Coordinates of C-alpha atoms and ligand atoms in Angstrom, one line a residue:
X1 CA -127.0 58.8 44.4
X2 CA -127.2 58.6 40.1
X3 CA -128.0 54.8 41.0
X4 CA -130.9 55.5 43.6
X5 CA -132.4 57.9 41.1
X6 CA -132.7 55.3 38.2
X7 CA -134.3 52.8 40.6
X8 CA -137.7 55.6 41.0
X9 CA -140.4 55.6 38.5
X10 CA -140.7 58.1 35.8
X11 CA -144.2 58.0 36.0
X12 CA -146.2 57.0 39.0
X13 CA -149.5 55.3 38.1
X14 CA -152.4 57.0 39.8
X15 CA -156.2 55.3 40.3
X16 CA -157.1 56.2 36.5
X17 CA -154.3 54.3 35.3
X18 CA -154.9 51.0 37.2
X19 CA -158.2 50.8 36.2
X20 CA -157.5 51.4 32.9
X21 CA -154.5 49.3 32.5
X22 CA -155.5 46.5 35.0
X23 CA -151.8 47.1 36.9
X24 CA -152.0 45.2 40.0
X25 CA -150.8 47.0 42.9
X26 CA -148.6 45.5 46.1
X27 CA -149.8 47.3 50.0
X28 CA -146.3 47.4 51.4
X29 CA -146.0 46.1 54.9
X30 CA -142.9 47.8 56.2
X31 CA -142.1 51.9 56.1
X32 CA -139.7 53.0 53.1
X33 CA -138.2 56.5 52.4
X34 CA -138.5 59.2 54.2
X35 CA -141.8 58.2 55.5
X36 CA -139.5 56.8 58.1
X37 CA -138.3 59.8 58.9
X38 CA -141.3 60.6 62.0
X39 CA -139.5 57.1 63.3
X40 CA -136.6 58.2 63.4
X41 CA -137.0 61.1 65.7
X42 CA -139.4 58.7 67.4
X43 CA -136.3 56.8 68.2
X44 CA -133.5 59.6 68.8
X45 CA -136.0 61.1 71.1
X46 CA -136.4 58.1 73.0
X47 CA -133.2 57.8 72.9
X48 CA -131.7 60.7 74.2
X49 CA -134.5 61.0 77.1
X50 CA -136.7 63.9 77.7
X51 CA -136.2 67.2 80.7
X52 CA -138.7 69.2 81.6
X53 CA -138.6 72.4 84.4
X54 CA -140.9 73.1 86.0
X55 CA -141.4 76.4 88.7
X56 CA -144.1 75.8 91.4
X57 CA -145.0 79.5 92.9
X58 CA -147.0 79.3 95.8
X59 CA -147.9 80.1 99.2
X60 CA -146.1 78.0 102.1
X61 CA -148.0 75.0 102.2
X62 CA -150.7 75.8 100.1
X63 CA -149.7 71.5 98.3
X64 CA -147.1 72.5 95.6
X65 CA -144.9 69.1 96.6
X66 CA -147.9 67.0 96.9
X67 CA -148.9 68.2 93.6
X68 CA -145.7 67.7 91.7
X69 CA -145.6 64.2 93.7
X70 CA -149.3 63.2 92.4
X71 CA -148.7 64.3 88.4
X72 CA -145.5 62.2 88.6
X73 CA -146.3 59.8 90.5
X74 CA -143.0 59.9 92.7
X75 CA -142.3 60.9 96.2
X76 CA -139.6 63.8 95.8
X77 CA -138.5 64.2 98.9
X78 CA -139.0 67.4 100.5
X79 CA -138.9 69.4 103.9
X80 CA -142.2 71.5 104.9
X81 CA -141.1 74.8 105.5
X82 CA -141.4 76.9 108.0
X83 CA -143.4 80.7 107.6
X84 CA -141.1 82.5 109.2
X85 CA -138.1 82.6 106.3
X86 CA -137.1 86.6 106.4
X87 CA -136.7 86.2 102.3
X88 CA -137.9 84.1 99.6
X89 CA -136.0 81.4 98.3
X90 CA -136.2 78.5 96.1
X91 CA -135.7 74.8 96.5
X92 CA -134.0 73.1 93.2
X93 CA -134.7 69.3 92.6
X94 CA -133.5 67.1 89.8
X95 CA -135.0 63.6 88.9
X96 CA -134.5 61.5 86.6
X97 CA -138.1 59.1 85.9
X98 CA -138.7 56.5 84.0
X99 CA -142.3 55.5 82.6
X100 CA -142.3 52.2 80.1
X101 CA -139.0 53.3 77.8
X102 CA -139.4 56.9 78.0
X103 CA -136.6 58.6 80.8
X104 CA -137.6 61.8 81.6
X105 CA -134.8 63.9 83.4
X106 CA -137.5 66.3 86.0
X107 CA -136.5 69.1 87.5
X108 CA -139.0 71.0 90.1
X109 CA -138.5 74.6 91.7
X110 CA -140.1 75.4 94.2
X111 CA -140.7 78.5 95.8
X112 CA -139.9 78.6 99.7
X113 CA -141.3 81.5 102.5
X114 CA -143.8 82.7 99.5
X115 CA -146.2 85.0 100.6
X116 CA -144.9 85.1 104.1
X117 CA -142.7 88.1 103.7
X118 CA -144.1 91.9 104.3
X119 CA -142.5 93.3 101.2
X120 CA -144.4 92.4 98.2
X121 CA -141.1 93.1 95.6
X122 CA -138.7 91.2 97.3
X123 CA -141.5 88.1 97.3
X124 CA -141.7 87.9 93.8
X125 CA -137.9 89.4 92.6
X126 CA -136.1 86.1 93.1
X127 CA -138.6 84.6 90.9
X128 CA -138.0 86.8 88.1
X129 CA -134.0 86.7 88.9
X130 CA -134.8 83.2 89.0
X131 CA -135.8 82.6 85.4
X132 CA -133.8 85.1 83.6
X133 CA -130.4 83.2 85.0
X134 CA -131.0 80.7 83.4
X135 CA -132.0 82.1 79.8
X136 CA -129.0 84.2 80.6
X137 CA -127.2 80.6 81.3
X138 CA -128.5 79.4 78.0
X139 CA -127.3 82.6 76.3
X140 CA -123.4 82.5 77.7
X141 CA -123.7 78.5 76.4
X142 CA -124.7 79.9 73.0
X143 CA -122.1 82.5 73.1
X144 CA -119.4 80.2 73.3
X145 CA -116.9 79.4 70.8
X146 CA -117.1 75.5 71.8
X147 CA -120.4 74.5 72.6
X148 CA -121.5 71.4 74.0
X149 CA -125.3 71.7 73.9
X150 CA -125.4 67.3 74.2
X151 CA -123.9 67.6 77.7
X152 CA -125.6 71.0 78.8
X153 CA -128.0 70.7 81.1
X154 CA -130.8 72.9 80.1
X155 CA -132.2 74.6 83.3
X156 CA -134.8 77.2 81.4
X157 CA -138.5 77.2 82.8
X158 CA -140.5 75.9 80.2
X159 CA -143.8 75.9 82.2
X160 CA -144.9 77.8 85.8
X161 CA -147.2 76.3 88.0
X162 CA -149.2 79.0 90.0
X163 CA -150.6 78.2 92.8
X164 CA -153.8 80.3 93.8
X165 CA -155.2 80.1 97.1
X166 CA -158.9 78.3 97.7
X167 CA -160.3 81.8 99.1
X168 CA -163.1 82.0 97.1
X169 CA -162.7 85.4 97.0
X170 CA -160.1 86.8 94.7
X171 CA -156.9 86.9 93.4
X172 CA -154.2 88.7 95.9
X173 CA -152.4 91.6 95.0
X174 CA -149.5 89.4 95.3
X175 CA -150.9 86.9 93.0
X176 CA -150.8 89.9 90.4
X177 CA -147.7 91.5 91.1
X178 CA -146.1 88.5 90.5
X179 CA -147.4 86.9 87.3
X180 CA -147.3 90.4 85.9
X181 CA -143.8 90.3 86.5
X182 CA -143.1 86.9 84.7
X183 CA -146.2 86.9 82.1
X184 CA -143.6 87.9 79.5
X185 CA -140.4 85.5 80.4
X186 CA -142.5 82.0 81.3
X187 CA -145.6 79.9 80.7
X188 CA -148.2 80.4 83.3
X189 CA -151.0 78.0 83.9
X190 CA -152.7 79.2 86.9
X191 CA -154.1 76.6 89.2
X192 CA -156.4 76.8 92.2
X193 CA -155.1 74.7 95.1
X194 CA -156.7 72.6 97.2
X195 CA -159.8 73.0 95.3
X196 CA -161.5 70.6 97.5
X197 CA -161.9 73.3 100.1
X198 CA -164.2 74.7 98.1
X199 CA -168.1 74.3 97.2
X200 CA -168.7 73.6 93.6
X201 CA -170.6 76.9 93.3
X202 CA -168.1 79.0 94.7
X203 CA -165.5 77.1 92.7
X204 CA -167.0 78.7 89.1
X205 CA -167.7 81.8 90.4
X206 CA -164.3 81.8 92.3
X207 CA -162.8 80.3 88.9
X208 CA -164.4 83.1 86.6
X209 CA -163.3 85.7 88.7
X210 CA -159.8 84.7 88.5
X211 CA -160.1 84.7 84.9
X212 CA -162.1 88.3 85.0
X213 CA -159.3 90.1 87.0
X214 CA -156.4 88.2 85.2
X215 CA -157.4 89.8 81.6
X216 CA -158.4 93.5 83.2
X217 CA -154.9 93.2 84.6
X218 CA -153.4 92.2 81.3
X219 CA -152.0 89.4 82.2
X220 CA -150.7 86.5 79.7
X221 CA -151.1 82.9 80.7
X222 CA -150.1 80.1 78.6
X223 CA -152.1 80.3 75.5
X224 CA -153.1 76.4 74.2
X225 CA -152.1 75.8 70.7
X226 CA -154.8 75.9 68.1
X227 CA -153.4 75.1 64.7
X228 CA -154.4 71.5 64.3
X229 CA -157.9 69.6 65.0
X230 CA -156.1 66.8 67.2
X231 CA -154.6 69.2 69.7
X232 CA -157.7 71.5 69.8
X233 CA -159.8 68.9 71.0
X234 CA -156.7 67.8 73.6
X235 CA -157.2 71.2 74.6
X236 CA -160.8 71.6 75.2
X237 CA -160.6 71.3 78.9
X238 CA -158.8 74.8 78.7
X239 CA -162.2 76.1 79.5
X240 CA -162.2 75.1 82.8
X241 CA -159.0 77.5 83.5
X242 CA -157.6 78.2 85.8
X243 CA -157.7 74.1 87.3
X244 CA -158.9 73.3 90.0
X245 CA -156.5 70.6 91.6
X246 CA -156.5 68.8 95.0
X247 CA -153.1 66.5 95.1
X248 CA -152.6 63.2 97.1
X249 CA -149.9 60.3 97.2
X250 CA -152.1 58.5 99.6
X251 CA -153.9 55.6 98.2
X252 CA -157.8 55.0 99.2
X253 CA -160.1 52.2 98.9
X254 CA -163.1 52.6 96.6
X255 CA -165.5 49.8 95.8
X256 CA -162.2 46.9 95.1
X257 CA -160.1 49.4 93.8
X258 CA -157.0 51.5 95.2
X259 CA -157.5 55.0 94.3
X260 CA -155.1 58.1 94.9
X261 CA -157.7 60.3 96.8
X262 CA -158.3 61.9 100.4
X263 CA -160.4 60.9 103.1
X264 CA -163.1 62.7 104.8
X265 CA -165.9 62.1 107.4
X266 CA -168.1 62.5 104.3
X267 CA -167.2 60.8 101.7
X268 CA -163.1 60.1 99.9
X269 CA -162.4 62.5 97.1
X270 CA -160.5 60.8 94.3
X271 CA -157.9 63.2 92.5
X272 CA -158.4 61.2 89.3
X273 CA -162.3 61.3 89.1
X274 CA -162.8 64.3 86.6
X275 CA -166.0 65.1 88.7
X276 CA -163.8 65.6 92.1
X277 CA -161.4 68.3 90.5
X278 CA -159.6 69.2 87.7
X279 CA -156.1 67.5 88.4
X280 CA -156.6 64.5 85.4
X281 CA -157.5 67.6 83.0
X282 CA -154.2 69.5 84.0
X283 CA -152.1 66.2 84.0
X284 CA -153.4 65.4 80.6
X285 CA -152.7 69.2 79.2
X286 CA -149.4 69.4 81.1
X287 CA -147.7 66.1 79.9
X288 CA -149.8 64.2 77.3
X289 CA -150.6 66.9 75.4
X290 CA -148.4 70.3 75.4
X291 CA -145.1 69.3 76.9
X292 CA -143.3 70.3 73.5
X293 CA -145.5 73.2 72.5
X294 CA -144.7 74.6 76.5
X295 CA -140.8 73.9 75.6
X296 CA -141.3 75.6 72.2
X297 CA -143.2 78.5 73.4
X298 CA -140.2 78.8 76.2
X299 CA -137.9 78.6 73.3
X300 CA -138.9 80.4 70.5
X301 CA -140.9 82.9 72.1
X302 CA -139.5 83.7 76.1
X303 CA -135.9 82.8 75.1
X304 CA -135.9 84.7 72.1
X305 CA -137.5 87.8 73.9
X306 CA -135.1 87.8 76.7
X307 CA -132.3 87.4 73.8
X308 CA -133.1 90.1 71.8
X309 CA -133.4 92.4 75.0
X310 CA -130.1 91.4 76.0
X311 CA -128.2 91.4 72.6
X312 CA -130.1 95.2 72.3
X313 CA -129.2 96.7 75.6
X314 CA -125.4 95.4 74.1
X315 CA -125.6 97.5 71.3
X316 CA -126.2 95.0 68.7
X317 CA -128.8 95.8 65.8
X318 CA -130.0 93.8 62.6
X319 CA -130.2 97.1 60.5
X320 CA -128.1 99.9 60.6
X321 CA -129.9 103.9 60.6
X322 CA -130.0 103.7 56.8
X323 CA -132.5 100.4 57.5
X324 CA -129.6 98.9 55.8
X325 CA -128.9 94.7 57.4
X326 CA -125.5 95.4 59.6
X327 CA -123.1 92.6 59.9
X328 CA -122.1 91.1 63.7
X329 CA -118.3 91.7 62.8
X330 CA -119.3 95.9 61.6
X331 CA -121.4 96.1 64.6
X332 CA -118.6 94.5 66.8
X333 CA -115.8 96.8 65.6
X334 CA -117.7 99.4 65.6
X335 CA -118.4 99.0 69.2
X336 CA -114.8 98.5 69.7
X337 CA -113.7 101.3 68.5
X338 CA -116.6 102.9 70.8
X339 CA -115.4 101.4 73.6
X340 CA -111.5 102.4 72.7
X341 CA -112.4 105.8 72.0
X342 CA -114.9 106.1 75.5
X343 CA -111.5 104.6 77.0
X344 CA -109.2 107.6 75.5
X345 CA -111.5 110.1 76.3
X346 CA -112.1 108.5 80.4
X347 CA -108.2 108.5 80.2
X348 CA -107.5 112.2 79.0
X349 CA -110.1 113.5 81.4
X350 CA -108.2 111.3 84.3
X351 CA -105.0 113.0 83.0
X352 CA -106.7 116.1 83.0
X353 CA -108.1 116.2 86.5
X354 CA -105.2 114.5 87.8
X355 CA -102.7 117.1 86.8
X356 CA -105.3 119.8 87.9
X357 CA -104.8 118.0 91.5
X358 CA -101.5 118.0 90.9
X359 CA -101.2 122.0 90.3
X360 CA -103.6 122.4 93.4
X361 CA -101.4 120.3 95.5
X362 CA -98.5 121.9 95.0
X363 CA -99.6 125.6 95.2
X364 CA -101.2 124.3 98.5
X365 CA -97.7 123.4 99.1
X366 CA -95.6 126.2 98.1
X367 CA -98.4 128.4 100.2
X368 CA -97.3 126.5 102.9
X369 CA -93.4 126.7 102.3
X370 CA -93.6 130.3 101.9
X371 CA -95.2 130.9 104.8
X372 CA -92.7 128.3 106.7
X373 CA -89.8 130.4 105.1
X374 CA -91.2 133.8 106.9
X375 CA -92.0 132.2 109.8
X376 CA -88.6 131.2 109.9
X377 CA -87.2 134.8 108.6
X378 CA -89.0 136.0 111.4
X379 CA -87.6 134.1 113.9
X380 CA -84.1 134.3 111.9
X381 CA -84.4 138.0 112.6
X382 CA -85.7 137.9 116.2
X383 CA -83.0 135.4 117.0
X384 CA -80.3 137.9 115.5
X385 CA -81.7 140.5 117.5
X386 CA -81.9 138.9 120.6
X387 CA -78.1 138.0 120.3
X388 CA -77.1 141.7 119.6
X389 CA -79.4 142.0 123.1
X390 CA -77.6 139.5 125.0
X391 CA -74.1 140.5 123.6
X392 CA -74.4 144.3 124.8
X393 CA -75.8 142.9 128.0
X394 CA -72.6 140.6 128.5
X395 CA -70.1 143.3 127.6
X396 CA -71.6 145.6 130.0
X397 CA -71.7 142.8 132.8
X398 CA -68.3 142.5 132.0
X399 CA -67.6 145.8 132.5
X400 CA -69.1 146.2 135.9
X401 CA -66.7 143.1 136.6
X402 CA -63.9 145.0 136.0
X403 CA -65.0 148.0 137.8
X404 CA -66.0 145.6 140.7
X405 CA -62.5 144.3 140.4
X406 CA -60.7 147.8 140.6
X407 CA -63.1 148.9 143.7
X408 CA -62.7 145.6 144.9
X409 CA -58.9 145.5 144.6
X410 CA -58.8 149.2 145.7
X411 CA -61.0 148.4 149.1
X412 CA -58.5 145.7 150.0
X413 CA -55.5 148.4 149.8
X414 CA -57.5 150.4 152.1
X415 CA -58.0 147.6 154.5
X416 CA -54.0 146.8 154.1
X417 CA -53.1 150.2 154.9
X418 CA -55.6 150.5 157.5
X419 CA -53.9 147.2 159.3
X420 CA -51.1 148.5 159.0
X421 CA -51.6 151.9 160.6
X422 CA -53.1 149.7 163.7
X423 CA -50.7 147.8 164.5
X424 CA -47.7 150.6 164.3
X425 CA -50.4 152.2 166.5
X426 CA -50.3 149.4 169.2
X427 CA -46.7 149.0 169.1
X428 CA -46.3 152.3 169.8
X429 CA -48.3 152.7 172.6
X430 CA -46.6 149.5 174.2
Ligands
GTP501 N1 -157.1 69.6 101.5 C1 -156.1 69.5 100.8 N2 -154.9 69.4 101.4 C2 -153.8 69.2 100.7 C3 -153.8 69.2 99.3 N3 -152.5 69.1 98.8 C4 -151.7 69.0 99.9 N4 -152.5 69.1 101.0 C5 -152.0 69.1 102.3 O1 -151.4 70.4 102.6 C6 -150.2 70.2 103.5 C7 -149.0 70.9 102.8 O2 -148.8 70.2 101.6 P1 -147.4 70.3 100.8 O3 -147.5 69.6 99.6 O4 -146.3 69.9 101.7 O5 -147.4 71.9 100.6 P2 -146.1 72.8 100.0 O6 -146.7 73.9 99.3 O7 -145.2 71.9 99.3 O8 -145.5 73.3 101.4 P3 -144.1 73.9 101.6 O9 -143.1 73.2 100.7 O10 -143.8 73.7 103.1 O11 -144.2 75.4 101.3 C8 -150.1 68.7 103.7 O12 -150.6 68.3 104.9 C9 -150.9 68.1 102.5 O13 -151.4 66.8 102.8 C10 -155.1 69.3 98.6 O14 -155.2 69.3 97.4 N5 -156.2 69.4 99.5
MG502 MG1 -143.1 71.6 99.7

């Protein structure tokens, strides 16, 4: 390090000097210090490939996978659905694409049996649950002790694609519902699809009225970065907001060329002809120009909202009531000792109300018991009695028994004698 520092001049020359002093200065020809350093990221970047998520909200087949298909210039493969899902759902899809050295890792979610359900909340609900599973995702991978950000897959949104119907008319109250409920967690870039449905008049009225009931509803669409020249300009098409895209894999013949366009019985639009539709503007904004901003914005702003919410709603605070910065061990012992002292106090109350069942139970019990005990008194006594009955009944029978005996055995002398007295009768008459 002592080395490198002898090797720099004490004193750079500047234009004054050279004229002055005639010093003849070298142009270099290669990069040197940390100039390099833009190269280096250059490199890394390239390197380590790029991902980017992207949500596509939209009506059954209002051309969400033809659009996706058309900006990437791939054929994702994918089902039409049908309108009669009884919830909404969503269709995950991961690429990986490759355009001259740069690999992009893609993945596209899609929004199925949108719009088709009755119930407005449970339409846009898995959206939201959607998004915030995976900043919650992101936050659990933060959390850990050993984290291996290099291998995680990132699955946050960074940009949504909302797909707007080609009525003409206006927005739906749908359409509101659900980009007021995830203005504040994602990017939106509103887009009106199949805009070659659509008369070129309609089209700006249709556009500015979109744009008219979006801010009276207060609600936050992507903003375009503005803090250098380069990107401003980029971003000049933002005007045209929301975009008005028509999407097409099929390729058409105009003049000698092959253009991606659709055919009609008038005339072929062309999706990349800036005077057909919008689709070259969004393309440019979407991956040319603001692909890192979007990522950053879903970052440093929607991550770190949904963060803060979360690590709030946990109990955890910056600054303590005395506006005093609180440490994450103080805050975590002190909710630990909250927690233990919630726990004794749920405990003693158990104990409390148990041994109040306890006491209930058994003077139910000994109610019971006491009244089994007289029952049985009762009975005790009625048995008793009826004994006494039965015994001065038996000793009476008995003594009609004997008195039957006596009579008995005193009618059978009787007879005897009487026997007797007839037959000395009869042999005394013969
Ligand atoms: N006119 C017109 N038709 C389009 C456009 N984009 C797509 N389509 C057609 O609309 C139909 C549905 O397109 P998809 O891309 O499958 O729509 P989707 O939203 O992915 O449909 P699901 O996934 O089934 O909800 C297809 O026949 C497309 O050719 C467009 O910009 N203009
Ligand atoms: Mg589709």
């Amino acid at each position: 390090m002592a080395e490198k520092t002898k090797c720099i001049p004490s004193h750079i020359p500047n234009d004054e000097d050279i004229q002055k002093e005639n010093i003849r200065c070298l142009t270099t020809i290669g990069h040197f210090g940390f100039e390099c350093l833009p190269y280096q990221l250059v490199n890394r970047s390239i390197h380590q490939g790029f991902s980017f998520n992207i949500l596509c909200v939209g009506e059954t087949g209002i051309g969400k996978s033809t659009l996706i298909n058309t900006l990437f210039n791939t054929n994702l493969k994918d089902k039409k659905s049908s309108h009669f899902y009884s919830n909404v759902g969503l269709k995950i899809q991961t690429c990986e694409l490759q355009e001259s050295k740069v690999q992009l890792k893609l993945t596209v979610v899609k929004t199925v049996g949108y719009g088709d359900q009755i119930n407005k909340e449970a339409s846009y609900q898995p959206v939201v649950d959607y998004i915030d599973a995976q900043f919650e995702a992101f936050l659990q991978e933060e959390l850990r002790i050993k984290r291996s950000f290099f291998e995680y897959h990132d699955t946050r949104v960074h940009v949504c694609l909302y797909f707007i119907s080609p009525t003409g008319h206006s927005l739906k109250s749908l359409d509101l519902l659900t980009m007021k409920s995830i203005d504040s967690k994602v990017n939106i870039i509103p887009l009106i699809a199949k805009a070659d449905t659509i008369s070129k008049n309609d089209l700006q009225k249709f556009k500015s009225k979109i744009m008219n009931e979006l801010i009276s509803n207060n609600i936050q669409i992507y903003q375009f970065p503005s803090d250098d020249e380069t990107t401003v300009q980029a971003n000049s098409s933002t005007g045209v907001l929301p975009f008005a895209v028509v999407g097409s894999i099929d390729e058409v013949k105009v003049g000698k060329r092959m253009v991606r366009g659709r055919h009609y019985p008038w005339g072929i639009l062309q999706v990349e002809n800036e005077n057909h539709c919008d689709f070259v503007k969004l393309r440019d904004m979407l991956l040319c120009t603001n692909m890192e901003d979007l990522k950053d914005q879903t970052h440093f702003y929607h991550y770190e909202c949904y963060r803060c919410r979360k690590l709030q709603k946990m109990g955890f605070t910056d600054v303590g009531p005395d506006n005093q910065p609180v440490s994450f061990q103080e805050i975590y012992e002190a909710k630990r000792q909250e927690f233990y002292d919630q726990c004794q106090r749920e405990e003693k109350q158990l104990k409390h109300r148990f041994m109040q069942r306890v006491k209930e139970k058994e003077t139910t019990l000994k109610d019971a018991e006491k009244e089994l005990q007289d029952k049985f008194e009762h009975l005790k006594r009625f048995q008793q009695e009826e004994i006494i009955k039965l015994e001065g009944e038996r000793r009476k029978l008995e003594e009609e028994i004997i008195d039957f005996c006596k009579t008995k055995a005193a009618s059978e002398n009787v007879q005897a004698q009487l026997c007797a007295n007839m037959r000395k009768d009869k042999e005394r008459k013969k």
